[in-house]
Short mmCIF file of C-alpha atoms and ligand atoms in Angstrom, two decimals:
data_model
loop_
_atom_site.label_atom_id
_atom_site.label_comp_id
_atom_site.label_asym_id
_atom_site.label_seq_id
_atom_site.Cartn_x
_atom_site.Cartn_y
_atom_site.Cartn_z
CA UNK A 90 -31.87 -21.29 -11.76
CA UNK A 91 -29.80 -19.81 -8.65
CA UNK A 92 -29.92 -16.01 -10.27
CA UNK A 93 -32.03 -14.66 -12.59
CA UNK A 94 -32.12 -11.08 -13.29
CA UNK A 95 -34.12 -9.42 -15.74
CA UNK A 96 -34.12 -5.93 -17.35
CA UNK A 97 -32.64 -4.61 -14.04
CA UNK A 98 -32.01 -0.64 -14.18
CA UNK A 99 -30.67 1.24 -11.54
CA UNK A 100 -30.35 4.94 -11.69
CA UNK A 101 -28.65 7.31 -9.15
CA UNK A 102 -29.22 10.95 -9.39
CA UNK A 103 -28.91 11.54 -12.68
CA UNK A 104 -26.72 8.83 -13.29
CA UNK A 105 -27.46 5.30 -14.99
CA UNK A 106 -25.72 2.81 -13.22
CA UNK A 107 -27.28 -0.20 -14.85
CA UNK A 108 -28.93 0.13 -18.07
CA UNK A 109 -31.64 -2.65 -18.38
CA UNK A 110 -29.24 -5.90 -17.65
CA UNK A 111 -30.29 -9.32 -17.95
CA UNK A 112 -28.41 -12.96 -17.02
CA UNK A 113 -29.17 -15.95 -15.34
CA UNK A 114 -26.55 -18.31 -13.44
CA UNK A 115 -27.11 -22.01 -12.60
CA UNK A 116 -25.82 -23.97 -9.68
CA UNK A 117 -23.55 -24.93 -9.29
CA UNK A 118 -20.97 -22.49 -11.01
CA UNK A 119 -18.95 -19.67 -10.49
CA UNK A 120 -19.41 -16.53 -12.72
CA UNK A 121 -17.03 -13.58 -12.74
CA UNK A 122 -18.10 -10.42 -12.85
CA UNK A 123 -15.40 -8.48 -14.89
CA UNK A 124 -15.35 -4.16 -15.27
CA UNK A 125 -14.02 -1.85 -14.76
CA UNK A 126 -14.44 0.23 -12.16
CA UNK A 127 -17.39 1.90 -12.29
CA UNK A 128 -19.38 -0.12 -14.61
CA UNK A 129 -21.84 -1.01 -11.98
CA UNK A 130 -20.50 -4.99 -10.37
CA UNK A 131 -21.51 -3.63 -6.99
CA UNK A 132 -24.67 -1.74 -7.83
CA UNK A 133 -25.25 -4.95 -9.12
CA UNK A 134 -24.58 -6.84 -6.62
CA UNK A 135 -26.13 -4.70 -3.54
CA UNK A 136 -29.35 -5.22 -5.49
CA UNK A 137 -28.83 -9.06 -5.75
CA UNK A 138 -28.19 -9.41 -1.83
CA UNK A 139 -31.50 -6.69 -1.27
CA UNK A 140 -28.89 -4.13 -0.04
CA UNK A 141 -30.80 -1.49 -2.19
CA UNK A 142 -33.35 -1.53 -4.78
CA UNK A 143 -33.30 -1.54 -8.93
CA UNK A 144 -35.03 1.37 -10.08
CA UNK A 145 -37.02 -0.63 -12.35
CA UNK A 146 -36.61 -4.33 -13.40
CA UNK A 147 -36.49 -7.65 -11.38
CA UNK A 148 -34.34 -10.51 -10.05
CA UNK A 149 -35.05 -13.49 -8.38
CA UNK A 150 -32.52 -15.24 -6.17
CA UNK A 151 -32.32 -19.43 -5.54
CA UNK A 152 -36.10 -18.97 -6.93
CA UNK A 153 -36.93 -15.86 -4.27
CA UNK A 154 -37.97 -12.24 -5.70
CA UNK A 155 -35.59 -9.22 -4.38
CA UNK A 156 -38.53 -6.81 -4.14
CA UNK A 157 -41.20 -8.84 -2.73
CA UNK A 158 -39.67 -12.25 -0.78
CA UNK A 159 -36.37 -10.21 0.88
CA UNK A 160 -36.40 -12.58 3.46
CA UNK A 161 -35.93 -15.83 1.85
CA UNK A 162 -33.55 -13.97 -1.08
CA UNK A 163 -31.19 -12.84 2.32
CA UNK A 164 -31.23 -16.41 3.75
CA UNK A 165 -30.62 -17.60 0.72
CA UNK A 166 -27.13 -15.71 -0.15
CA UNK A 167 -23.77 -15.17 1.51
CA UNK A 168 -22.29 -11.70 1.12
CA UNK A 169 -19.24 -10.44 1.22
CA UNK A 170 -19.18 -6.82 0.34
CA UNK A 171 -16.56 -4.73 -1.52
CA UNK A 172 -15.13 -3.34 1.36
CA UNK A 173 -15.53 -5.94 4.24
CA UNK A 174 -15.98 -3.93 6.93
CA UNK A 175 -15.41 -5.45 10.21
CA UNK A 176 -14.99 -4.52 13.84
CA UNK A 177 -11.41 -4.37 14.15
CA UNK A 178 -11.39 -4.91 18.61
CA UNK A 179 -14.01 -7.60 17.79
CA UNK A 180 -12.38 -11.04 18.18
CA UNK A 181 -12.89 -13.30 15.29
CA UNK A 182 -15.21 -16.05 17.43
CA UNK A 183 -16.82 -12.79 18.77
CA UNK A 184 -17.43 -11.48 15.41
CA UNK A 185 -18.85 -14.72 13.98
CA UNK A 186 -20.84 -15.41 16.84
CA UNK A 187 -22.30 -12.37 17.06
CA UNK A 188 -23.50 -12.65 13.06
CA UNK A 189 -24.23 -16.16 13.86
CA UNK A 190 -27.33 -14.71 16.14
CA UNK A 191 -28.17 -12.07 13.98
CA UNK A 192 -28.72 -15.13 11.20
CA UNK A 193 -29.90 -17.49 14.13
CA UNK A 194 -27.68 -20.15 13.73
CA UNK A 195 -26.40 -23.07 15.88
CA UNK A 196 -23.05 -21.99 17.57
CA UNK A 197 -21.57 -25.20 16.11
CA UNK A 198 -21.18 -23.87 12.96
CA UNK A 199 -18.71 -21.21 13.87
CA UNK A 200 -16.07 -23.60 14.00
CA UNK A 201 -16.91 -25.25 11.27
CA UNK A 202 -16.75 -21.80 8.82
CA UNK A 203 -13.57 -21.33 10.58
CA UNK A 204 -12.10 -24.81 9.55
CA UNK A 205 -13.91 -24.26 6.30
CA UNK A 206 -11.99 -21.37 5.21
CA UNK A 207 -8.43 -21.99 7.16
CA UNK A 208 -9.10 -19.40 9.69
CA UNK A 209 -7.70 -22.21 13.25
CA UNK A 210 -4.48 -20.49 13.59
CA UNK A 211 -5.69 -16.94 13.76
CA UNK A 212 -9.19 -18.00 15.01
CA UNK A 213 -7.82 -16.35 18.46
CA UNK A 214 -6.85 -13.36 17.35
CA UNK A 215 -8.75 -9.98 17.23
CA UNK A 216 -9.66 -9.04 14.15
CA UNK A 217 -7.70 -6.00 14.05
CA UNK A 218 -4.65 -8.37 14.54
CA UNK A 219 -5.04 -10.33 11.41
CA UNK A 220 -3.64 -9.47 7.76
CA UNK A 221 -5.69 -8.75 4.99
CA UNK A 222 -5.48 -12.17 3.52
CA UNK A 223 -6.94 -13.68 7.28
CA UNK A 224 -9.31 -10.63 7.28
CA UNK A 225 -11.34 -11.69 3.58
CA UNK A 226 -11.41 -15.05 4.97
CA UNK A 227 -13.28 -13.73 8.25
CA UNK A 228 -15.56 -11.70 5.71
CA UNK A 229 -16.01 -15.09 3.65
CA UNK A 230 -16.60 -16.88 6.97
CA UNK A 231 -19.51 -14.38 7.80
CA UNK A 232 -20.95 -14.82 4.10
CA UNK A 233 -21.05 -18.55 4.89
CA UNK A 234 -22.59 -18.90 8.52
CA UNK A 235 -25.81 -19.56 6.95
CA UNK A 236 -24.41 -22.42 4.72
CA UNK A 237 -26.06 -20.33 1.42
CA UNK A 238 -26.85 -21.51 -1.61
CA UNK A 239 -25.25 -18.43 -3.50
CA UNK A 240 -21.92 -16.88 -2.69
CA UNK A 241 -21.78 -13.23 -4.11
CA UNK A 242 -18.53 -11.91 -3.49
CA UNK A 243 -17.41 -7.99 -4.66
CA UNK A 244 -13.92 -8.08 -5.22
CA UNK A 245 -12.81 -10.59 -3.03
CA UNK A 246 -9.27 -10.82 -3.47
CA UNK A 247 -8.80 -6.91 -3.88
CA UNK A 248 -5.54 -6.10 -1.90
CA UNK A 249 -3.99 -9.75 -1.43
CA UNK A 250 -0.22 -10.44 -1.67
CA UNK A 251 0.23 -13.28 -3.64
CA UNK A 252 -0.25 -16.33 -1.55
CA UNK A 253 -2.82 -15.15 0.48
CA UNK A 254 -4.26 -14.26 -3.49
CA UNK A 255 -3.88 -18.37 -4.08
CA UNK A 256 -5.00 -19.50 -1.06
CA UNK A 257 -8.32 -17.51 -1.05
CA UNK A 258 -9.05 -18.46 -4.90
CA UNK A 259 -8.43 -22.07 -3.95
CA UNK A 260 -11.21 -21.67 -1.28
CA UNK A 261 -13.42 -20.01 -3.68
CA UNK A 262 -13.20 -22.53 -5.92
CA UNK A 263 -13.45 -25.15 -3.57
CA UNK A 264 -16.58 -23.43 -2.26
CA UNK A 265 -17.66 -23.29 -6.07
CA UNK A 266 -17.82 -27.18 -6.71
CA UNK A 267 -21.48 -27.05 -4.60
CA UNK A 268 -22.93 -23.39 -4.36
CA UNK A 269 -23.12 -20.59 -7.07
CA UNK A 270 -20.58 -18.15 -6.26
CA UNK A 271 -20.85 -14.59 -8.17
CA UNK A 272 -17.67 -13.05 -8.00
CA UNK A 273 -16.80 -9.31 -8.96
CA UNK A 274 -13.34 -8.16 -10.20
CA UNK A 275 -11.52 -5.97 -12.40
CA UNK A 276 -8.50 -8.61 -12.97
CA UNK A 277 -8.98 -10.57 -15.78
CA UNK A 278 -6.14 -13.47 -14.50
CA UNK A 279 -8.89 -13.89 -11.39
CA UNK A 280 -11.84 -14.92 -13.54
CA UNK A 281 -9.06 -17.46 -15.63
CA UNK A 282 -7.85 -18.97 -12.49
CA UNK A 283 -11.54 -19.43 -10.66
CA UNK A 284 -14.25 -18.98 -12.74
CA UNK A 285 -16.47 -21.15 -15.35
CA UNK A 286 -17.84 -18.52 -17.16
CA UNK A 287 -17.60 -14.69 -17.27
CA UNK A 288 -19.81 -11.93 -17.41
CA UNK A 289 -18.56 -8.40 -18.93
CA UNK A 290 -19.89 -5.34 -17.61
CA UNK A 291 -19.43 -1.86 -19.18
CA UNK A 292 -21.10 1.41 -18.23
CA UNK A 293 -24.09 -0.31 -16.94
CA UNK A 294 -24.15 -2.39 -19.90
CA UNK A 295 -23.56 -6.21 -20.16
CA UNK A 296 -21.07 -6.53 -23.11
CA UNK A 297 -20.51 -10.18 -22.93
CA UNK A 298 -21.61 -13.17 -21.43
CA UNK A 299 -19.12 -16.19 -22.12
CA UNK A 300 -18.49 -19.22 -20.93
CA UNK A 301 -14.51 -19.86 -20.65
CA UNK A 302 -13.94 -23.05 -22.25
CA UNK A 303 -15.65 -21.48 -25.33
CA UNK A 304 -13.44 -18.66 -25.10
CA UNK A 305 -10.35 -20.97 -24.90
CA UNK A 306 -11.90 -23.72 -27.54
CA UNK A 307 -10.05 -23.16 -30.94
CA UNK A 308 -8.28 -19.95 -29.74
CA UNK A 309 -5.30 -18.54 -29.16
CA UNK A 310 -2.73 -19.07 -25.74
CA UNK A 311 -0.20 -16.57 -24.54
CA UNK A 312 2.58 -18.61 -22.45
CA UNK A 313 4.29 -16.06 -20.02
CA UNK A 314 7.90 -17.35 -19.66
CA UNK A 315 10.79 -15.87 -17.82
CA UNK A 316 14.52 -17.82 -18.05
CA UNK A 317 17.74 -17.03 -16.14
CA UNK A 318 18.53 -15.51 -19.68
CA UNK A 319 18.32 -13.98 -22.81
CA UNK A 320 17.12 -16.76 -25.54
CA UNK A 321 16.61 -15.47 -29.13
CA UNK A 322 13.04 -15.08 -30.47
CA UNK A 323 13.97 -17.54 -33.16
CA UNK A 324 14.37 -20.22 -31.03
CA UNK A 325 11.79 -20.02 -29.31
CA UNK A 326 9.49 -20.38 -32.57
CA UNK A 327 10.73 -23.95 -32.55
CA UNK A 328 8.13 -24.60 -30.17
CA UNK A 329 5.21 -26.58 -31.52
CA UNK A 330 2.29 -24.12 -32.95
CA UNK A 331 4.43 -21.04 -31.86
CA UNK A 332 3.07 -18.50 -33.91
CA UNK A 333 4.48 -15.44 -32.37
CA UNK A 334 7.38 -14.28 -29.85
CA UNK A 335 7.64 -11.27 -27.65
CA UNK A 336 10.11 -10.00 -25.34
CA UNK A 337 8.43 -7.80 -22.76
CA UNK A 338 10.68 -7.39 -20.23
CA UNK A 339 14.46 -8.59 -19.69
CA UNK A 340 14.12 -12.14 -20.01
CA UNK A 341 10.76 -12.17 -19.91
CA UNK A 342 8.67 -13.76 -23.17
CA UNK A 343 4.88 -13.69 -24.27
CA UNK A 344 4.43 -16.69 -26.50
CA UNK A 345 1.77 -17.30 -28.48
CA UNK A 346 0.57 -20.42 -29.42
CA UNK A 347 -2.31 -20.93 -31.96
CA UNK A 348 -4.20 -23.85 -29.95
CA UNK A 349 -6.55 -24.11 -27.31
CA UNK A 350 -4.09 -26.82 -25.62
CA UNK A 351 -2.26 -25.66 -22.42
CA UNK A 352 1.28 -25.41 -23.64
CA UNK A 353 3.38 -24.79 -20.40
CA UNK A 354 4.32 -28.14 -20.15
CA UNK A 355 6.08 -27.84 -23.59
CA UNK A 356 7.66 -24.75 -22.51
CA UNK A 357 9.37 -26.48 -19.57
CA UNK A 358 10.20 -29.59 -21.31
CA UNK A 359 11.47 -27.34 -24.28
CA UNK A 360 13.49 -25.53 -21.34
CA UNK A 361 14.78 -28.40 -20.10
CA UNK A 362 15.87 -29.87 -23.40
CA UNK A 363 17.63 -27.01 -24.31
CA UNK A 364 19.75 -26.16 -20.22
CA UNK A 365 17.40 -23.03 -20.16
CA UNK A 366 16.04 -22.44 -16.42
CA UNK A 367 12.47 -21.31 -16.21
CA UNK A 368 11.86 -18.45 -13.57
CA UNK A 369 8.25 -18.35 -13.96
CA UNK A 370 5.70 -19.88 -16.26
CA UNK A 371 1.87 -18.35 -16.68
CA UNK A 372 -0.61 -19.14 -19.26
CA UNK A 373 -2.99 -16.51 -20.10
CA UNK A 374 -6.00 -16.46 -22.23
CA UNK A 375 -5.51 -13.75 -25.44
CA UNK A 376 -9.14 -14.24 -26.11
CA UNK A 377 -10.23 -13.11 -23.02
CA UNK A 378 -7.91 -10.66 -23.16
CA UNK A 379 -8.55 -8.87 -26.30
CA UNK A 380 -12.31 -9.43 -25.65
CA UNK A 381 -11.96 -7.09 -22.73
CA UNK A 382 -10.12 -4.59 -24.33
CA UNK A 383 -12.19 -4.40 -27.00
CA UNK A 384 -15.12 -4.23 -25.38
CA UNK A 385 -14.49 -1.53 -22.55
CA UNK A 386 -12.07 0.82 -23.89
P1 ADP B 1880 -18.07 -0.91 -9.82
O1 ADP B 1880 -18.38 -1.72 -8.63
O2 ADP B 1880 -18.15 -1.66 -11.11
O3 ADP B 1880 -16.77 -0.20 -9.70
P2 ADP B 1880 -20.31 0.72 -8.92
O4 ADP B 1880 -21.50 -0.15 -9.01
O5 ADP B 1880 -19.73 0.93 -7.58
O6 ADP B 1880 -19.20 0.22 -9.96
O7 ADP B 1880 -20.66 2.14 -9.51
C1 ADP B 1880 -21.30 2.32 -10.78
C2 ADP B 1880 -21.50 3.80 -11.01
O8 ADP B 1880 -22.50 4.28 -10.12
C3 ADP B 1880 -20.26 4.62 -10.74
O9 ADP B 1880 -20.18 5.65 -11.69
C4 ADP B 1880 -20.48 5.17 -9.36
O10 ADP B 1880 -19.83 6.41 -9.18
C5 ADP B 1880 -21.99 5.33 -9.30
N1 ADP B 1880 -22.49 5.17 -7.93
C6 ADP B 1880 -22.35 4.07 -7.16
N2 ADP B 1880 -22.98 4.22 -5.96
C7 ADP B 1880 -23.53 5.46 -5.98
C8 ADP B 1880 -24.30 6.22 -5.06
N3 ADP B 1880 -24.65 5.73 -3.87
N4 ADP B 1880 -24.69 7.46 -5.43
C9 ADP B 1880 -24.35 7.96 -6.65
N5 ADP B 1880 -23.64 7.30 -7.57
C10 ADP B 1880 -23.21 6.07 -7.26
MG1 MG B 1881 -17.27 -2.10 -6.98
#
């Protein structure tokens, strides 16, 4: 077991920011952390990486104890916290090889966490310099000097234009496919496209606790299409297992499909049969959907 937390409360003031929360994650996988804001992901996640302490309850960490081995549960995790604060004059080998002291590690593997998560081109650059997309990947550099076992990232991809949005999930997951990575986020599309399981968190309370291929076994999928134009509803039912049509926006269709198979290929051959050009083409998952909505509104 990588994480194991267990009836972890965490009060502030006179506020209850986690009310008595258990889960465990295995390695390796990656877990989303999905809430709102508010609902406690980074309370819960400071606690995890021994930033502060539960109020009552306990967690253990790649077999470690927060409260009593803080030591081995820090060596044993890479952080990268919601905000990622860094020292904007600091160049980026400065930066990392300043951390890679604090953490005692061999100067050698700076340049590997910089080849790791694509930072070469910028690696010369002052932090300050870089965008916001080469900035997280500094942050996830930091979190990885120590070559952890657990990755627990708050809301990594917060703020990222598009392709720096796919290029820093595609690292994630990459990253994934040995270590446990605990990932927070609001964005339900981010724990579709990264994550095997997800964990729902709202008002301090775990509402649900899912693994995604159950979620997409035997249920529903929305097909977000957008042609060069306007195609009647009607037609579009032709698809196979098309169960409903909507037009959202101009030529912009939800279709849903009542299997767990991933229709966009049928959409684009169905486009293609028919002269219709496809614009864009996204599958979401309407279980996950309505499963959040019904569970933190
Ligand atoms: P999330 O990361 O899911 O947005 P947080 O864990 O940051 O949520 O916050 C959970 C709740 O605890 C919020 O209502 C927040 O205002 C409150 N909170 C967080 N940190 C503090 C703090 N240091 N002092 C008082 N309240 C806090
Ligand atoms: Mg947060």
């Amino acid at each position: 077991m990588s994480i194991k937390v267990e009836n972890i409360t965490k009060v502030y003031g006179s506020q209850k920011a986690l009310n008595n929360i258990s889960f465990e994650i295995n390695r390796p996988e990656i877990v989303g952390f999905l809430g709102p804001n508010g609902a406690g992901k980074s309370t819960m996640m400071k606690i995890l990486t021994t930033y502060i302490n539960p109020t009552s309850g306990d967690a253990e960490v790649n077999g470690h104890h927060i409260l009593t081995d803080t030591k081995n549960v820090q060596k044993s995790v890479g952080y990268l916290p919601e905000h990622n604060p860094l020292y904007l004059e600091q160049y980026v080998r400065e930066y990392l090889s300043f951390n890679a002291n604090v953490y005692n590690v061999d100067k050698s593997r700076i340049e590997e966490v910089i080849m790791l998560t694509g930072l070469t081109p910028e690696a010369h650059k002052t932090i300050g310099q870089l965008s916001k997309g080469y900035r997280q990947r500094v942050g996830l550099a930091n979190a990885l000097l120590h070559n952890p076992e657990v990755l627990i990232l708050d809301e990594p991809t917060t703020g990222l234009d598009p392709n720096q949005l796919i290029d820093i999930r595609n690292l994630i997951k990459n990253l994934g496919k040995d270590k446990t990575v605990f990932l927070s986020t609001h964005i339900m599309q981010e724990v579709e496209a990264m994550c095997d399981r997800v964990i729902i968190i709202n008002k301090g309370e775990i509402v649900a606790n899912k693994k995604l291929k159950d979620l997409r076994d035997g249920q529903a999928q929305i097909v977000i299409v957008e042609f060069d134009y306007r195609v009647e509803d009607a037609f579009l039912l032709r698809l196979p297992n098309a169960k409903k049509v909507k037009n959202t926006h101009d030529f912009i269709y939800e279709i849903t499909f009542e299997t767990s198979e991933d229709m966009r290929s049928h959409v684009f051959d169905f486009a293609h049969d028919n002269q219709l050009k496809i614009l864009q083409l996204n599958q979401k998952n309407a279980s996950l959907e309505s499963l959040f909505r019904e569970l933190t509104s």
